[in-house]
């Protein structure tokens, strides 16, 4: 096995084709976050972005996109944003993790949404988690019909709210592939306010993330296309979602809504209409991403499994990185896994967010 390292913009057209062929060769690699286009987009905004190319018998057989930080600390490309990570490879390819890290100049490699069955990584996995998905044609059937049959009470209540929204605000319409840049700015503004309101880190306060999302919104490629979907009541945007899609998988990424219309459950309506429209546009699976949320439990048809952990080799910085990151991650996972802990933590974050918003509005910072 020969391993070479390249900048994300240095790959040849032939290497792009080999990467696409590896994606097409396994359903587990069909996610748009695993595409060379996503890695290239991140690389334009993150100086440490690299791709390790595995070559065997004269063929490029594997691709690991990653970000290299100070002291050889590595992480999956887009860690914290990407909901799917992997070394994308042809069937039958295997590798030595120590050789991989040495070739990349890394002492450790952190991941948190790794596709399962990456066997060389398994000794370094610290946790495995559910990642809910929607099969938009469950059993070759109709997803809305499946949902009504599986959860009749909730489906009836949600559709009743949609009819009420149409009466109170304006005729409800849905655009699956909205090209208006103003709608994307509205989504980011709503999401930014939601992050602050709930005490979470505001991703859209980081210019590079804004620039990345704007770039992906313009991307049109078979393995990674940016899709902005908007739910309107009359001419008023009510909710929106932006995420990348491949030919078969749509990644649910950023969803937000007008908080003034929260009583109509616009976020849930958004997910329903997105899944319904995705089926008409050739999508087979909507990946809702890792995380325990009530709406995901209702919408999902099944679950995938993703893994987190630290790939390491004997090195002082690898040990220091794991000692620094591991306990915080473990505490977070413990809180999220137990409702009795998660709900008070969520209330605390919301209270902190409200206090920060009030302080900012009063002009104290």
Tab-separated table of C-alpha atoms in Angstrom:
chain	number	residue	atom	x	y	z
A	1	UNK	CA	0.000	0.000	0.000
A	2	UNK	CA	1.357	3.406	-1.018
A	3	UNK	CA	-0.076	6.435	0.805
A	4	UNK	CA	0.378	9.976	-0.485
A	5	UNK	CA	-0.973	13.241	0.927
A	6	UNK	CA	-2.444	16.056	-1.164
A	7	UNK	CA	-4.127	19.392	-0.686
A	8	UNK	CA	-7.847	19.084	-1.363
A	9	UNK	CA	-7.433	21.167	-4.530
A	10	UNK	CA	-4.507	19.097	-5.814
A	11	UNK	CA	-6.370	15.905	-6.712
A	12	UNK	CA	-6.405	14.981	-10.394
A	13	UNK	CA	-9.586	14.362	-12.409
A	14	UNK	CA	-8.671	10.667	-12.361
A	15	UNK	CA	-8.511	10.670	-8.576
A	16	UNK	CA	-11.902	12.382	-8.422
A	17	UNK	CA	-13.310	9.636	-10.655
A	18	UNK	CA	-11.772	6.911	-8.478
A	19	UNK	CA	-13.243	8.568	-5.358
A	20	UNK	CA	-16.686	8.742	-6.981
A	21	UNK	CA	-16.422	5.082	-8.028
A	22	UNK	CA	-15.601	4.108	-4.435
A	23	UNK	CA	-18.670	6.054	-3.235
A	24	UNK	CA	-20.865	4.361	-5.804
A	25	UNK	CA	-19.515	0.939	-4.835
A	26	UNK	CA	-21.032	0.943	-1.334
A	27	UNK	CA	-24.357	2.311	-0.003
A	28	UNK	CA	-22.498	3.269	3.179
A	29	UNK	CA	-20.440	5.797	1.206
A	30	UNK	CA	-23.356	7.453	-0.622
A	31	UNK	CA	-23.567	10.383	1.804
A	32	UNK	CA	-22.628	13.756	0.221
A	33	UNK	CA	-20.400	14.603	3.216
A	34	UNK	CA	-18.094	11.829	1.937
A	35	UNK	CA	-17.692	13.356	-1.518
A	36	UNK	CA	-14.539	14.999	-2.891
A	37	UNK	CA	-16.661	18.075	-3.604
A	38	UNK	CA	-17.416	18.564	0.097
A	39	UNK	CA	-13.738	18.083	0.998
A	40	UNK	CA	-12.727	20.568	-1.696
A	41	UNK	CA	-15.230	23.147	-0.425
A	42	UNK	CA	-13.996	22.799	3.166
A	43	UNK	CA	-10.417	23.013	1.929
A	44	UNK	CA	-11.047	26.417	0.431
A	45	UNK	CA	-11.849	27.725	3.908
A	46	UNK	CA	-9.628	25.577	6.172
A	47	UNK	CA	-5.878	25.819	5.588
A	48	UNK	CA	-5.130	22.438	7.185
A	49	UNK	CA	-7.431	20.391	4.919
A	50	UNK	CA	-5.712	17.419	3.284
A	51	UNK	CA	-6.560	14.121	1.547
A	52	UNK	CA	-4.610	10.913	2.059
A	53	UNK	CA	-4.779	8.768	-1.096
A	54	UNK	CA	-4.262	5.016	-0.759
A	55	UNK	CA	-2.825	3.379	-3.870
A	56	UNK	CA	-2.501	-0.349	-4.503
A	57	UNK	CA	-1.485	-2.289	-7.621
A	58	UNK	CA	-1.368	0.917	-9.641
A	59	UNK	CA	-4.888	2.027	-8.648
A	60	UNK	CA	-6.191	4.676	-6.264
A	61	UNK	CA	-8.283	2.603	-3.862
A	62	UNK	CA	-8.970	4.829	-0.828
A	63	UNK	CA	-9.386	8.454	0.228
A	64	UNK	CA	-9.269	9.951	3.718
A	65	UNK	CA	-10.070	13.681	3.912
A	66	UNK	CA	-8.878	15.276	7.137
A	67	UNK	CA	-7.707	18.494	8.765
A	68	UNK	CA	-4.216	18.773	10.239
A	69	UNK	CA	-3.789	21.084	13.200
A	70	UNK	CA	-0.793	22.104	15.309
A	71	UNK	CA	1.476	19.376	16.722
A	72	UNK	CA	0.139	16.779	14.291
A	73	UNK	CA	-3.343	16.693	15.790
A	74	UNK	CA	-5.783	15.601	13.097
A	75	UNK	CA	-9.537	15.470	12.787
A	76	UNK	CA	-12.100	14.344	10.259
A	77	UNK	CA	-12.688	17.044	7.694
A	78	UNK	CA	-15.437	19.399	8.803
A	79	UNK	CA	-15.538	17.882	12.305
A	80	UNK	CA	-18.404	19.571	14.135
A	81	UNK	CA	-20.228	20.166	10.836
A	82	UNK	CA	-20.018	16.910	8.909
A	83	UNK	CA	-22.589	14.273	9.879
A	84	UNK	CA	-20.803	11.437	8.070
A	85	UNK	CA	-17.091	10.539	8.013
A	86	UNK	CA	-15.075	7.675	6.552
A	87	UNK	CA	-12.035	6.531	4.701
A	88	UNK	CA	-13.850	6.028	1.393
A	89	UNK	CA	-12.428	2.957	-0.315
A	90	UNK	CA	-12.980	0.240	-2.861
A	91	UNK	CA	-14.386	-3.058	-1.634
A	92	UNK	CA	-11.726	-5.302	-0.135
A	93	UNK	CA	-9.277	-2.508	0.680
A	94	UNK	CA	-7.640	-2.537	4.081
A	95	UNK	CA	-4.884	-0.455	5.668
A	96	UNK	CA	-2.540	-0.197	8.610
A	97	UNK	CA	-3.586	2.667	10.899
A	98	UNK	CA	-0.038	3.372	12.076
A	99	UNK	CA	1.205	3.691	8.508
A	100	UNK	CA	-1.752	5.902	7.687
A	101	UNK	CA	-1.067	8.304	10.550
A	102	UNK	CA	2.662	8.457	9.800
A	103	UNK	CA	2.010	9.190	6.130
A	104	UNK	CA	-0.386	11.985	7.128
A	105	UNK	CA	2.070	13.386	9.674
A	106	UNK	CA	-0.483	12.888	12.442
A	107	UNK	CA	-0.139	11.718	16.016
A	108	UNK	CA	-3.929	11.328	16.373
A	109	UNK	CA	-7.077	11.520	14.278
A	110	UNK	CA	-10.400	12.426	15.894
A	111	UNK	CA	-13.773	11.390	14.461
A	112	UNK	CA	-17.362	11.601	15.722
A	113	UNK	CA	-19.622	10.413	12.853
A	114	UNK	CA	-17.582	7.559	11.417
A	115	UNK	CA	-19.359	5.064	9.169
A	116	UNK	CA	-19.454	1.701	10.919
A	117	UNK	CA	-17.485	-1.293	9.630
A	118	UNK	CA	-14.289	0.676	9.042
A	119	UNK	CA	-12.541	-2.314	10.605
A	120	UNK	CA	-8.995	-0.916	11.004
A	121	UNK	CA	-10.482	1.932	13.065
A	122	UNK	CA	-12.538	-0.310	15.373
A	123	UNK	CA	-9.915	-0.697	18.173
A	124	UNK	CA	-9.962	3.096	18.545
A	125	UNK	CA	-13.739	3.566	18.753
A	126	UNK	CA	-14.916	4.984	22.104
A	127	UNK	CA	-18.656	5.040	21.380
A	128	UNK	CA	-21.295	3.960	18.870
A	129	UNK	CA	-24.482	5.984	18.399
A	130	UNK	CA	-27.779	5.905	16.540
A	131	UNK	CA	-28.159	8.110	13.481
A	132	UNK	CA	-31.853	8.151	12.450
A	133	UNK	CA	-32.789	8.117	8.770
A	134	UNK	CA	-35.968	8.361	6.725
A	135	UNK	CA	-36.490	5.877	3.912
A	136	UNK	CA	-38.654	8.118	1.776
A	137	UNK	CA	-40.119	5.042	0.074
A	138	UNK	CA	-40.466	2.660	3.039
A	139	UNK	CA	-41.205	-0.796	1.732
A	140	UNK	CA	-41.452	0.775	-1.740
A	141	UNK	CA	-44.434	2.676	-0.407
A	142	UNK	CA	-45.348	6.298	0.203
A	143	UNK	CA	-43.660	7.952	3.212
A	144	UNK	CA	-46.563	10.271	4.194
A	145	UNK	CA	-48.926	7.283	4.016
A	146	UNK	CA	-46.485	5.226	6.131
A	147	UNK	CA	-46.298	8.024	8.687
A	148	UNK	CA	-50.086	8.363	8.889
A	149	UNK	CA	-50.414	4.623	9.367
A	150	UNK	CA	-47.648	4.381	11.981
A	151	UNK	CA	-48.417	7.523	13.999
A	152	UNK	CA	-52.011	8.450	13.098
A	153	UNK	CA	-52.584	10.842	16.017
A	154	UNK	CA	-49.403	12.871	15.529
A	155	UNK	CA	-49.805	12.944	11.761
A	156	UNK	CA	-53.380	14.220	12.078
A	157	UNK	CA	-52.345	16.961	14.533
A	158	UNK	CA	-49.433	18.101	12.358
A	159	UNK	CA	-51.484	18.292	9.159
A	160	UNK	CA	-54.217	20.155	11.063
A	161	UNK	CA	-51.617	22.783	12.042
A	162	UNK	CA	-50.594	23.099	8.406
A	163	UNK	CA	-54.199	23.796	7.378
A	164	UNK	CA	-54.503	26.364	10.174
A	165	UNK	CA	-51.290	28.031	8.994
A	166	UNK	CA	-52.823	28.331	5.532
A	167	UNK	CA	-55.978	29.942	6.920
A	168	UNK	CA	-54.218	32.314	9.324
A	169	UNK	CA	-51.165	33.442	7.342
A	170	UNK	CA	-51.505	32.474	3.689
A	171	UNK	CA	-51.645	29.579	1.264
A	172	UNK	CA	-48.972	27.025	2.179
A	173	UNK	CA	-46.521	26.092	-0.558
A	174	UNK	CA	-43.208	24.280	-0.553
A	175	UNK	CA	-40.158	24.819	-2.767
A	176	UNK	CA	-37.712	21.910	-2.666
A	177	UNK	CA	-34.852	23.605	-4.544
A	178	UNK	CA	-35.057	27.337	-3.835
A	179	UNK	CA	-32.382	29.401	-5.611
A	180	UNK	CA	-33.034	32.759	-3.915
A	181	UNK	CA	-29.883	33.778	-1.942
A	182	UNK	CA	-32.107	35.928	0.277
A	183	UNK	CA	-33.882	32.804	1.513
A	184	UNK	CA	-30.537	31.284	2.522
A	185	UNK	CA	-29.640	34.441	4.438
A	186	UNK	CA	-33.009	34.263	6.212
A	187	UNK	CA	-32.325	30.647	7.203
A	188	UNK	CA	-28.900	31.527	8.602
A	189	UNK	CA	-30.352	34.473	10.521
A	190	UNK	CA	-33.056	32.263	12.069
A	191	UNK	CA	-30.540	29.533	12.915
A	192	UNK	CA	-28.088	31.988	14.432
A	193	UNK	CA	-30.836	33.377	16.677
A	194	UNK	CA	-31.859	29.816	17.636
A	195	UNK	CA	-28.281	28.935	18.623
A	196	UNK	CA	-28.048	32.007	20.843
A	197	UNK	CA	-31.525	31.522	22.292
A	198	UNK	CA	-30.767	27.941	23.294
A	199	UNK	CA	-27.276	28.648	24.627
A	200	UNK	CA	-25.474	26.771	21.841
A	201	UNK	CA	-22.400	27.876	19.926
A	202	UNK	CA	-23.499	30.115	17.070
A	203	UNK	CA	-21.951	28.455	14.043
A	204	UNK	CA	-22.980	31.312	11.789
A	205	UNK	CA	-20.968	33.741	13.879
A	206	UNK	CA	-17.950	32.127	12.190
A	207	UNK	CA	-17.340	33.715	8.769
A	208	UNK	CA	-15.758	30.587	7.303
A	209	UNK	CA	-18.890	28.528	8.014
A	210	UNK	CA	-21.096	31.183	6.405
A	211	UNK	CA	-18.798	31.201	3.360
A	212	UNK	CA	-18.792	27.384	3.191
A	213	UNK	CA	-22.586	27.160	3.300
A	214	UNK	CA	-22.904	29.866	0.638
A	215	UNK	CA	-20.431	28.007	-1.580
A	216	UNK	CA	-22.211	24.677	-1.140
A	217	UNK	CA	-25.550	26.331	-1.935
A	218	UNK	CA	-24.190	27.097	-5.423
A	219	UNK	CA	-22.690	23.630	-5.945
A	220	UNK	CA	-24.335	21.366	-8.517
A	221	UNK	CA	-22.593	18.005	-8.868
A	222	UNK	CA	-23.947	14.430	-9.010
A	223	UNK	CA	-22.287	13.411	-5.729
A	224	UNK	CA	-22.808	16.701	-3.857
A	225	UNK	CA	-25.459	19.303	-4.632
A	226	UNK	CA	-26.550	22.013	-2.236
A	227	UNK	CA	-30.328	21.990	-1.695
A	228	UNK	CA	-32.171	24.878	-0.059
A	229	UNK	CA	-35.829	24.072	0.691
A	230	UNK	CA	-38.335	26.648	1.902
A	231	UNK	CA	-41.869	26.401	3.299
A	232	UNK	CA	-43.959	29.499	2.535
A	233	UNK	CA	-47.307	30.775	3.765
A	234	UNK	CA	-48.338	33.142	1.023
A	235	UNK	CA	-45.152	35.053	0.231
A	236	UNK	CA	-43.853	34.762	3.791
A	237	UNK	CA	-41.082	32.222	4.470
A	238	UNK	CA	-42.097	30.098	7.441
A	239	UNK	CA	-39.300	27.523	7.672
A	240	UNK	CA	-36.246	26.506	5.674
A	241	UNK	CA	-33.684	23.755	5.414
A	242	UNK	CA	-30.285	23.609	3.748
A	243	UNK	CA	-28.233	20.472	3.249
A	244	UNK	CA	-26.186	18.666	0.614
A	245	UNK	CA	-27.454	15.708	-1.373
A	246	UNK	CA	-25.919	12.974	-3.487
A	247	UNK	CA	-27.860	11.015	-6.075
A	248	UNK	CA	-29.580	8.978	-3.352
A	249	UNK	CA	-28.983	10.631	0.072
A	250	UNK	CA	-30.105	14.022	1.366
A	251	UNK	CA	-28.341	15.139	4.531
A	252	UNK	CA	-30.569	17.045	6.952
A	253	UNK	CA	-28.169	19.792	8.052
A	254	UNK	CA	-29.524	23.233	8.981
A	255	UNK	CA	-33.250	23.610	9.678
A	256	UNK	CA	-34.818	26.716	11.224
A	257	UNK	CA	-38.117	28.573	11.246
A	258	UNK	CA	-39.723	31.899	12.042
A	259	UNK	CA	-40.116	31.770	15.855
A	260	UNK	CA	-43.175	34.030	15.633
A	261	UNK	CA	-45.005	31.093	14.000
A	262	UNK	CA	-43.844	28.356	16.377
A	263	UNK	CA	-47.391	27.323	17.347
A	264	UNK	CA	-47.839	25.857	13.848
A	265	UNK	CA	-44.871	23.464	14.321
A	266	UNK	CA	-43.155	24.835	11.189
A	267	UNK	CA	-39.954	22.845	11.732
A	268	UNK	CA	-41.831	19.560	11.745
A	269	UNK	CA	-43.850	20.586	8.693
A	270	UNK	CA	-40.555	21.434	7.001
A	271	UNK	CA	-39.136	17.965	7.594
A	272	UNK	CA	-42.322	16.282	6.365
A	273	UNK	CA	-42.485	18.258	3.144
A	274	UNK	CA	-38.753	17.840	2.542
A	275	UNK	CA	-38.993	14.050	2.820
A	276	UNK	CA	-42.038	13.973	0.547
A	277	UNK	CA	-40.385	16.158	-2.104
A	278	UNK	CA	-37.038	14.358	-1.841
A	279	UNK	CA	-38.704	11.133	-2.999
A	280	UNK	CA	-39.981	12.914	-6.115
A	281	UNK	CA	-36.449	14.151	-6.844
A	282	UNK	CA	-34.846	10.707	-6.741
A	283	UNK	CA	-33.616	10.669	-3.150
A	284	UNK	CA	-33.926	7.326	-1.342
A	285	UNK	CA	-32.797	8.315	2.172
A	286	UNK	CA	-32.935	11.484	4.258
A	287	UNK	CA	-30.183	11.264	6.879
A	288	UNK	CA	-31.326	13.131	10.011
A	289	UNK	CA	-27.910	12.902	11.660
A	290	UNK	CA	-26.770	11.625	15.027
A	291	UNK	CA	-28.650	12.844	18.080
A	292	UNK	CA	-31.653	12.121	20.279
A	293	UNK	CA	-34.511	14.423	19.371
A	294	UNK	CA	-38.222	13.781	19.741
A	295	UNK	CA	-38.978	14.802	16.158
A	296	UNK	CA	-36.351	12.342	14.872
A	297	UNK	CA	-37.936	9.498	16.820
A	298	UNK	CA	-41.237	10.258	15.126
A	299	UNK	CA	-39.950	10.815	11.585
A	300	UNK	CA	-37.370	8.023	11.302
A	301	UNK	CA	-38.027	4.714	9.591
A	302	UNK	CA	-34.801	3.118	10.894
A	303	UNK	CA	-31.372	3.939	12.302
A	304	UNK	CA	-27.819	3.765	11.054
A	305	UNK	CA	-24.902	3.536	13.489
A	306	UNK	CA	-22.000	5.974	13.611
A	307	UNK	CA	-18.897	5.901	15.773
A	308	UNK	CA	-16.637	8.332	17.560
A	309	UNK	CA	-13.130	7.945	18.857
A	310	UNK	CA	-9.449	8.758	18.492
A	311	UNK	CA	-7.136	6.963	16.098
A	312	UNK	CA	-3.673	7.266	17.686
A	313	UNK	CA	-0.076	6.096	17.454
A	314	UNK	CA	2.513	6.163	20.230
A	315	UNK	CA	3.249	9.862	20.638
A	316	UNK	CA	3.093	12.295	23.584
A	317	UNK	CA	0.770	14.684	21.730
A	318	UNK	CA	-1.682	11.880	20.966
A	319	UNK	CA	-1.969	11.066	24.653
A	320	UNK	CA	-2.326	14.738	25.607
A	321	UNK	CA	-5.031	15.296	22.999
A	322	UNK	CA	-7.076	12.325	24.152
A	323	UNK	CA	-6.738	13.327	27.820
A	324	UNK	CA	-7.946	16.814	26.900
A	325	UNK	CA	-10.827	15.914	24.564
A	326	UNK	CA	-11.941	12.532	25.895
A	327	UNK	CA	-13.431	13.494	29.301
A	328	UNK	CA	-15.401	16.441	27.899
A	329	UNK	CA	-16.815	14.281	25.132
A	330	UNK	CA	-17.670	11.511	27.589
A	331	UNK	CA	-19.502	13.942	29.880
A	332	UNK	CA	-21.464	15.356	26.954
A	333	UNK	CA	-22.472	11.881	25.785
A	334	UNK	CA	-23.559	10.891	29.302
A	335	UNK	CA	-25.798	13.957	29.583
A	336	UNK	CA	-27.320	13.469	26.132
A	337	UNK	CA	-28.011	9.775	26.764
A	338	UNK	CA	-30.059	10.314	29.947
A	339	UNK	CA	-33.259	12.406	29.814
A	340	UNK	CA	-33.038	13.181	33.541
A	341	UNK	CA	-29.701	14.882	32.869
A	342	UNK	CA	-30.396	16.166	29.366
A	343	UNK	CA	-33.545	18.120	30.176
A	344	UNK	CA	-32.042	20.153	33.088
A	345	UNK	CA	-28.908	20.789	31.002
A	346	UNK	CA	-31.058	21.989	28.124
A	347	UNK	CA	-32.993	24.336	30.434
A	348	UNK	CA	-29.714	25.695	31.805
A	349	UNK	CA	-28.409	26.392	28.308
A	350	UNK	CA	-31.638	28.140	27.357
A	351	UNK	CA	-31.495	30.287	30.482
A	352	UNK	CA	-27.889	31.214	29.743
A	353	UNK	CA	-28.829	32.016	26.156
A	354	UNK	CA	-31.705	34.238	27.274
A	355	UNK	CA	-29.417	36.089	29.695
A	356	UNK	CA	-26.800	36.670	26.989
A	357	UNK	CA	-29.467	37.913	24.589
A	358	UNK	CA	-30.888	40.276	27.227
A	359	UNK	CA	-27.423	41.586	28.109
A	360	UNK	CA	-26.575	42.161	24.449
A	361	UNK	CA	-29.895	43.929	23.814
A	362	UNK	CA	-29.213	46.194	26.792
A	363	UNK	CA	-25.932	47.195	25.182
A	364	UNK	CA	-23.648	45.823	27.890
A	365	UNK	CA	-21.372	44.154	25.328
